[in-house]
Short mmCIF file of C-alpha atoms and ligand atoms in Angstrom, two decimals:
data_model
loop_
_atom_site.label_atom_id
_atom_site.label_comp_id
_atom_site.label_asym_id
_atom_site.label_seq_id
_atom_site.Cartn_x
_atom_site.Cartn_y
_atom_site.Cartn_z
CA MET A 25 152.12 93.76 92.03
CA GLY A 26 150.14 93.99 95.31
CA ILE A 27 146.60 95.22 95.28
CA ALA A 28 147.45 98.59 96.89
CA GLU A 29 150.77 99.38 95.18
CA GLY A 30 150.52 102.80 93.58
CA LEU A 31 146.84 102.95 94.64
CA GLU A 32 147.49 103.89 98.29
CA HIS A 33 145.26 106.96 97.88
CA ILE A 34 142.22 104.73 97.32
CA VAL A 35 143.02 101.35 98.95
CA ARG A 36 143.26 100.83 102.71
CA GLU A 37 144.05 97.65 104.62
CA SER A 38 141.99 96.29 107.54
CA GLU A 39 139.28 98.94 107.29
CA PRO A 40 136.57 98.46 109.96
CA LEU A 41 133.24 98.01 108.14
CA ALA A 42 130.86 98.61 111.05
CA ALA A 43 130.58 102.34 110.35
CA TYR A 44 129.52 101.64 106.76
CA THR A 45 126.51 99.50 107.68
CA ARG A 46 123.13 100.28 109.20
CA LEU A 47 123.66 97.59 111.85
CA ARG A 48 127.06 99.14 112.71
CA MET A 49 128.70 95.86 113.73
CA GLY A 50 131.17 93.32 112.41
CA GLY A 51 134.87 93.22 111.60
CA PRO A 52 137.16 94.80 109.00
CA ALA A 53 137.60 94.35 105.27
CA GLU A 54 141.01 92.91 104.37
CA TYR A 55 141.22 95.63 101.70
CA PHE A 56 138.86 98.56 101.23
CA ALA A 57 138.85 100.58 98.01
CA GLU A 58 137.16 103.88 97.13
CA PRO A 59 138.07 104.37 93.47
CA THR A 60 137.75 107.90 92.10
CA THR A 61 137.50 107.00 88.40
CA LEU A 62 136.22 104.14 86.26
CA GLU A 63 139.84 103.28 85.38
CA GLU A 64 140.77 102.96 89.05
CA LEU A 65 137.71 100.78 89.64
CA ALA A 66 138.75 98.51 86.76
CA GLU A 67 142.35 98.42 88.00
CA VAL A 68 141.35 97.36 91.52
CA ILE A 69 139.12 94.63 90.10
CA ARG A 70 141.81 93.36 87.70
CA ARG A 71 144.43 93.26 90.45
CA ALA A 72 142.06 91.47 92.81
CA ARG A 73 141.53 88.88 90.12
CA GLU A 74 145.27 88.42 89.63
CA GLU A 75 145.73 88.04 93.39
CA GLU A 76 142.73 85.68 93.57
CA LEU A 77 140.98 87.97 96.05
CA ASN A 78 137.22 87.98 96.35
CA VAL A 79 135.59 91.36 95.53
CA ARG A 80 132.36 92.70 97.04
CA LEU A 81 130.44 95.88 96.42
CA LEU A 82 129.23 97.94 99.36
CA GLY A 83 126.27 100.26 98.82
CA GLY A 84 124.58 101.99 101.75
CA GLY A 85 125.15 98.90 103.91
CA THR A 86 121.47 98.78 104.83
CA ASN A 87 120.98 95.14 103.86
CA LEU A 88 124.24 93.74 105.17
CA LEU A 89 125.39 91.93 108.29
CA VAL A 90 129.18 91.74 108.57
CA ARG A 91 130.61 88.84 110.58
CA SER A 92 132.82 89.65 113.58
CA GLU A 93 135.89 88.10 111.93
CA GLY A 94 135.56 90.55 109.03
CA VAL A 95 135.57 90.09 105.26
CA PRO A 96 138.48 88.56 103.33
CA GLY A 97 139.35 90.12 99.97
CA VAL A 98 138.40 93.54 98.66
CA VAL A 99 135.35 95.63 99.53
CA ILE A 100 134.64 98.47 97.08
CA LEU A 101 132.62 101.57 97.92
CA LEU A 102 131.36 103.84 95.11
CA SER A 103 131.56 107.04 97.14
CA ALA A 104 133.45 109.21 94.63
CA PRO A 105 131.51 111.93 92.75
CA VAL A 106 131.88 110.11 89.43
CA PHE A 107 129.68 107.27 90.76
CA CYS A 108 127.16 109.54 92.50
CA GLN A 109 125.92 111.65 89.60
CA LEU A 110 122.25 112.05 88.94
CA GLU A 111 121.13 113.56 85.65
CA VAL A 112 117.62 114.43 84.51
CA THR A 113 116.95 113.11 80.99
CA ASP A 114 114.02 113.52 78.62
CA GLY A 115 111.64 111.16 80.35
CA GLY A 116 113.56 110.09 83.42
CA LEU A 117 116.86 109.88 85.26
CA ARG A 118 120.37 108.64 84.62
CA CYS A 119 121.91 107.68 87.88
CA GLY A 120 125.26 106.49 89.28
CA GLY A 121 125.24 103.29 91.34
CA GLY A 122 126.41 105.22 94.41
CA VAL A 123 123.52 107.71 94.39
CA LYS A 124 121.45 107.62 97.59
CA LEU A 125 117.99 106.21 96.95
CA ALA A 126 116.46 109.14 98.87
CA HIS A 127 118.07 111.56 96.40
CA PHE A 128 116.75 109.50 93.47
CA VAL A 129 113.23 109.60 94.95
CA SER A 130 113.22 113.32 95.78
CA THR A 131 114.62 114.28 92.36
CA ALA A 132 112.00 112.20 90.55
CA VAL A 133 109.22 113.77 92.63
CA ARG A 134 110.54 117.29 92.00
CA GLU A 135 110.77 116.62 88.25
CA GLY A 136 107.24 115.22 88.06
CA PHE A 137 108.24 111.58 87.41
CA SER A 138 105.79 109.19 89.01
CA GLY A 139 106.67 105.82 90.55
CA PRO A 140 109.81 106.38 92.65
CA GLU A 141 107.78 108.10 95.39
CA GLN A 142 106.70 104.53 96.28
CA LEU A 143 110.28 103.91 97.43
CA THR A 144 110.07 106.65 100.05
CA GLY A 145 111.71 105.48 103.26
CA VAL A 146 113.72 102.64 101.68
CA PRO A 147 117.32 103.38 102.72
CA GLY A 148 120.49 102.65 100.72
CA THR A 149 121.79 103.39 97.23
CA VAL A 150 120.50 102.99 93.69
CA GLY A 151 123.13 100.27 93.05
CA GLY A 152 122.04 98.28 96.10
CA ALA A 153 118.36 98.71 95.24
CA LEU A 154 118.87 97.53 91.64
CA HIS A 155 120.94 94.56 92.80
CA GLY A 156 118.06 93.29 94.94
CA ASN A 157 115.16 94.94 93.08
CA SER A 158 114.18 96.71 96.27
CA GLY A 159 110.73 98.15 96.68
CA THR A 160 107.44 98.04 98.50
CA HIS A 161 104.09 96.37 97.81
CA ALA A 162 103.37 99.38 95.53
CA GLY A 163 106.37 98.95 93.23
CA ASP A 164 109.99 97.83 92.81
CA ILE A 165 112.85 99.86 91.35
CA GLY A 166 113.48 97.47 88.43
CA GLN A 167 110.20 98.29 86.72
CA TRP A 168 111.52 101.73 85.67
CA CYS A 169 115.03 100.62 84.65
CA ARG A 170 115.70 100.88 80.91
CA GLY A 171 119.36 99.92 80.83
CA ALA A 172 122.55 99.91 82.85
CA ARG A 173 126.31 99.95 82.57
CA VAL A 174 127.95 97.26 84.63
CA MET A 175 131.53 96.21 85.28
CA THR A 176 132.39 92.52 85.13
CA ARG A 177 134.85 90.56 87.26
CA ASN A 178 137.38 91.10 84.45
CA GLY A 179 137.13 94.87 84.86
CA GLU A 180 135.26 95.30 81.58
CA ILE A 181 132.35 97.67 81.11
CA VAL A 182 129.29 96.02 79.58
CA ARG A 183 126.03 97.69 78.59
CA ARG A 184 122.85 95.84 79.62
CA GLU A 185 119.84 96.87 77.54
CA ALA A 186 116.25 96.88 78.77
CA ASP A 187 115.17 93.74 76.89
CA ASP A 188 117.92 91.71 78.44
CA LEU A 189 117.03 92.76 82.00
CA SER A 190 114.53 91.01 84.19
CA PHE A 191 113.33 91.84 87.67
CA SER A 192 111.11 89.91 90.04
CA TYR A 193 110.37 90.06 93.76
CA ARG A 194 113.72 91.06 95.37
CA GLU A 195 115.57 89.49 92.42
CA SER A 196 117.39 91.13 89.56
CA SER A 197 119.26 89.87 86.51
CA LEU A 198 121.72 92.74 87.01
CA ASN A 199 124.12 90.33 88.65
CA GLU A 200 127.51 91.49 87.37
CA LEU A 201 130.02 92.67 89.94
CA VAL A 202 129.35 96.42 89.74
CA ILE A 203 126.27 98.37 88.71
CA VAL A 204 128.06 101.52 87.55
CA ASP A 205 125.04 103.52 86.43
CA ALA A 206 121.51 103.02 85.10
CA GLU A 207 118.78 104.79 83.17
CA PHE A 208 115.19 105.05 84.28
CA VAL A 209 112.05 106.14 82.46
CA PHE A 210 108.83 107.18 84.20
CA GLU A 211 105.28 108.35 83.55
CA ARG A 212 104.63 112.02 84.19
CA GLU A 213 102.50 113.40 87.00
CA ALA A 214 102.21 116.80 88.69
CA SER A 215 105.04 117.28 91.15
CA GLU A 216 102.60 118.65 93.77
CA SER A 217 100.55 115.44 93.93
CA LEU A 218 103.71 113.31 93.98
CA THR A 219 105.04 115.43 96.86
CA ARG A 220 101.84 114.91 98.84
CA ARG A 221 101.99 111.14 98.23
CA MET A 222 105.66 111.06 99.26
CA GLN A 223 104.91 112.95 102.46
CA LYS A 224 102.06 110.58 103.35
CA LEU A 225 104.21 107.51 102.67
CA TRP A 226 107.00 108.98 104.76
CA ILE A 227 104.67 109.35 107.74
CA VAL A 228 103.39 105.78 107.32
CA LYS A 229 106.96 104.42 107.02
CA GLN A 230 108.09 106.30 110.13
CA ALA A 231 105.36 104.61 112.13
CA LYS A 232 106.01 101.15 110.68
CA GLN A 233 109.77 100.80 110.62
CA PRO A 234 112.68 101.55 112.98
CA SER A 235 113.74 105.19 112.98
CA VAL A 236 116.66 106.36 110.83
CA ASN A 237 118.96 106.64 113.84
CA GLU A 238 118.40 103.08 115.00
CA ARG A 239 120.75 100.24 114.15
CA SER A 240 118.30 98.11 112.23
CA ALA A 241 117.76 95.57 109.46
CA TYR A 242 114.91 94.07 107.50
CA LEU A 243 115.08 90.30 107.91
CA PHE A 244 112.93 88.11 105.63
CA ARG A 245 111.20 88.23 102.26
CA ASP A 246 107.44 87.84 102.15
CA PRO A 247 106.36 84.34 101.11
CA VAL A 248 103.76 84.24 98.31
CA GLY A 249 100.37 85.43 99.58
CA MET A 250 101.51 86.34 103.11
CA THR A 251 103.85 88.66 104.90
CA ALA A 252 106.87 87.60 106.91
CA SER A 253 105.79 90.11 109.58
CA SER A 254 102.42 88.41 110.12
CA LEU A 255 104.00 84.95 110.28
CA ILE A 256 106.48 86.16 112.91
CA GLU A 257 103.65 87.84 114.81
CA GLN A 258 101.51 84.69 114.69
CA ALA A 259 104.40 82.63 116.01
CA GLY A 260 104.17 84.83 119.12
CA LEU A 261 107.60 86.29 118.59
CA ARG A 262 106.95 90.03 118.76
CA GLY A 263 109.48 91.64 121.12
CA THR A 264 111.75 88.57 121.16
CA LYS A 265 115.32 89.38 122.16
CA VAL A 266 118.65 87.59 121.81
CA GLY A 267 121.55 89.27 123.59
CA ALA A 268 121.31 92.94 122.67
CA VAL A 269 119.23 92.47 119.50
CA GLU A 270 115.44 92.42 119.41
CA LEU A 271 112.55 92.28 116.98
CA SER A 272 111.18 95.78 116.45
CA ASP A 273 107.92 96.62 118.20
CA ARG A 274 106.91 98.61 115.09
CA ASP A 275 107.24 95.61 112.76
CA PRO A 276 108.66 92.24 113.89
CA ASN A 277 110.31 91.64 110.49
CA PHE A 278 112.84 94.32 111.50
CA ILE A 279 115.54 93.93 114.12
CA VAL A 280 116.92 96.70 116.27
CA ALA A 281 120.38 96.41 117.82
CA ARG A 282 121.48 98.02 121.06
CA ASP A 283 125.01 99.30 121.80
CA GLU A 284 126.65 96.05 122.88
CA ALA A 285 125.01 93.91 120.14
CA THR A 286 127.14 91.43 118.19
CA THR A 287 126.83 89.73 114.83
CA ASP A 288 126.33 86.50 116.72
CA ASP A 289 123.26 87.89 118.51
CA VAL A 290 121.74 88.76 115.11
CA LEU A 291 122.48 85.34 113.62
CA ARG A 292 121.01 83.55 116.64
CA LEU A 293 117.86 85.70 116.54
CA ILE A 294 117.42 85.01 112.80
CA GLU A 295 117.73 81.25 113.42
CA LEU A 296 115.26 81.41 116.30
CA VAL A 297 112.66 83.25 114.20
CA ARG A 298 113.17 80.93 111.25
CA SER A 299 112.72 77.77 113.30
CA ARG A 300 109.72 79.05 115.29
CA VAL A 301 107.91 80.13 112.10
CA SER A 302 108.73 76.80 110.51
CA ASP A 303 107.26 74.98 113.56
CA SER A 304 104.16 77.15 113.87
CA ALA A 305 103.22 77.75 110.22
CA ALA A 306 105.28 75.18 108.28
CA VAL A 307 106.76 78.01 106.20
CA GLU A 308 110.49 78.28 105.55
CA LEU A 309 111.28 82.00 105.56
CA SER A 310 113.80 83.19 103.00
CA GLN A 311 116.36 85.64 104.36
CA ASN A 312 116.59 89.08 102.78
CA LEU A 313 119.48 90.33 104.92
CA GLU A 314 122.82 89.41 103.34
CA VAL A 315 125.59 88.06 105.58
CA TRP A 316 129.23 88.87 104.74
C1 FAD B 289 114.81 100.58 108.08
C2 FAD B 289 114.94 99.76 106.81
C3 FAD B 289 113.87 99.75 105.91
C4 FAD B 289 113.96 98.99 104.73
N1 FAD B 289 112.89 98.96 103.90
C5 FAD B 289 112.97 98.23 102.76
C6 FAD B 289 111.84 98.20 101.87
O1 FAD B 289 110.79 98.80 102.09
N2 FAD B 289 111.97 97.46 100.73
C7 FAD B 289 113.13 96.80 100.43
O2 FAD B 289 113.20 96.17 99.36
N3 FAD B 289 114.19 96.81 101.25
C8 FAD B 289 114.15 97.51 102.40
N4 FAD B 289 115.21 97.53 103.25
C9 FAD B 289 116.43 96.78 102.90
C10 FAD B 289 117.51 97.65 102.18
O3 FAD B 289 117.38 99.00 102.56
C11 FAD B 289 117.41 97.55 100.66
O4 FAD B 289 117.62 96.23 100.28
C12 FAD B 289 118.40 98.49 99.95
O5 FAD B 289 118.01 98.63 98.61
C13 FAD B 289 119.83 98.01 100.00
O6 FAD B 289 120.65 98.99 99.39
P1 FAD B 289 122.11 99.32 99.90
O7 FAD B 289 122.70 100.34 99.00
O8 FAD B 289 122.12 99.65 101.33
O9 FAD B 289 122.85 97.94 99.63
P2 FAD B 289 123.88 97.17 100.56
O10 FAD B 289 123.19 96.73 101.80
O11 FAD B 289 125.13 97.96 100.71
O12 FAD B 289 124.18 95.91 99.65
C14 FAD B 289 123.17 94.97 99.34
C15 FAD B 289 123.61 94.15 98.13
O13 FAD B 289 123.69 95.01 96.98
C16 FAD B 289 124.99 94.90 96.39
N5 FAD B 289 125.35 96.20 95.82
C17 FAD B 289 125.33 97.41 96.42
N6 FAD B 289 125.70 98.37 95.55
C18 FAD B 289 125.99 97.75 94.38
C19 FAD B 289 126.44 98.19 93.09
N7 FAD B 289 126.66 99.48 92.81
N8 FAD B 289 126.66 97.26 92.14
C20 FAD B 289 126.43 95.94 92.38
N9 FAD B 289 126.00 95.46 93.57
C21 FAD B 289 125.78 96.36 94.55
C22 FAD B 289 125.92 94.50 97.53
O14 FAD B 289 127.08 93.88 97.05
C23 FAD B 289 125.02 93.54 98.29
O15 FAD B 289 125.03 92.29 97.65
C24 FAD B 289 115.14 98.26 104.44
C25 FAD B 289 116.21 98.29 105.36
C26 FAD B 289 116.11 99.02 106.53
C27 FAD B 289 117.27 99.03 107.49
#
């Protein structure tokens, strides 16, 4: 049985991926699936396994660079309501992997749960953030996670409990194929003070990162004890351009792409920055942006 047979309502062939990513570039997915139930998700994954097709999960596409030739195999997007539910629990939130991180943050602030306001301005989904333990110098999402349901490459649902989860800087042990949903527990704080903090952070973020309408990406992780931005700055690279892609003038660890930009421009700029920083500071920068 082919991957799409009987699943034509959720599986499309040769779906252009550019529109699903913040950089808005790159080629199509061989197959693109938007399951509407857990059973459909499992079925797509099982069929992909039978057909020996690689499967990838797409969140908000804010940490992805898709190559021009596209992505072989199946790309799954958790856009259906069943994967985007957010429920307030006793001391926190239960959240589908497809929930927008901004929604997670604003709900926590409204409910008087402290911590998530530190993620203000980080784009993407809860699933993507948990996968890479996204965060800021003030806190990472993993620290509030108390368990998750994941789906394996066999299409089985597995429950991961808090004591078997570990998170470190931009790393997470939640490494199964799909983060279906997760539970979070927070300290309490008055919603008014959290709102004020969120608003302040939002203003700071707007000044320090590309605007929401720009095609942008965050390039490198911070090495221990320094920031990637300062290393790039010290290498004299601020404003550097390759083709139609340049380092942001707000923070040189971000790139901004103009209309005619290509994946190749981005890859060449990343290589240029990496080698110049290596020459000037003898530091090998580790890439945060994932390339598909
Ligand atoms: C302007 C800007 C500002 C940013 N600021 C920050 C910041 O302050 N801190 C920070 O850490 N990052 C930052 N980032 C990077 C990025 O936003 C985060 O890494 C974000 O959490 C990625 O989430 P996403 O949903 O977009 O994931 P995607 O980019 O779609 O995917 C990233 C990875 O997560 C996996 N994934 C996605 N969803 C799931 C799921 N449900 N189950 C399993 N795996 C999944 C994907 O397969 C992929 O491997 C920034 C990016 C931009 C463009």
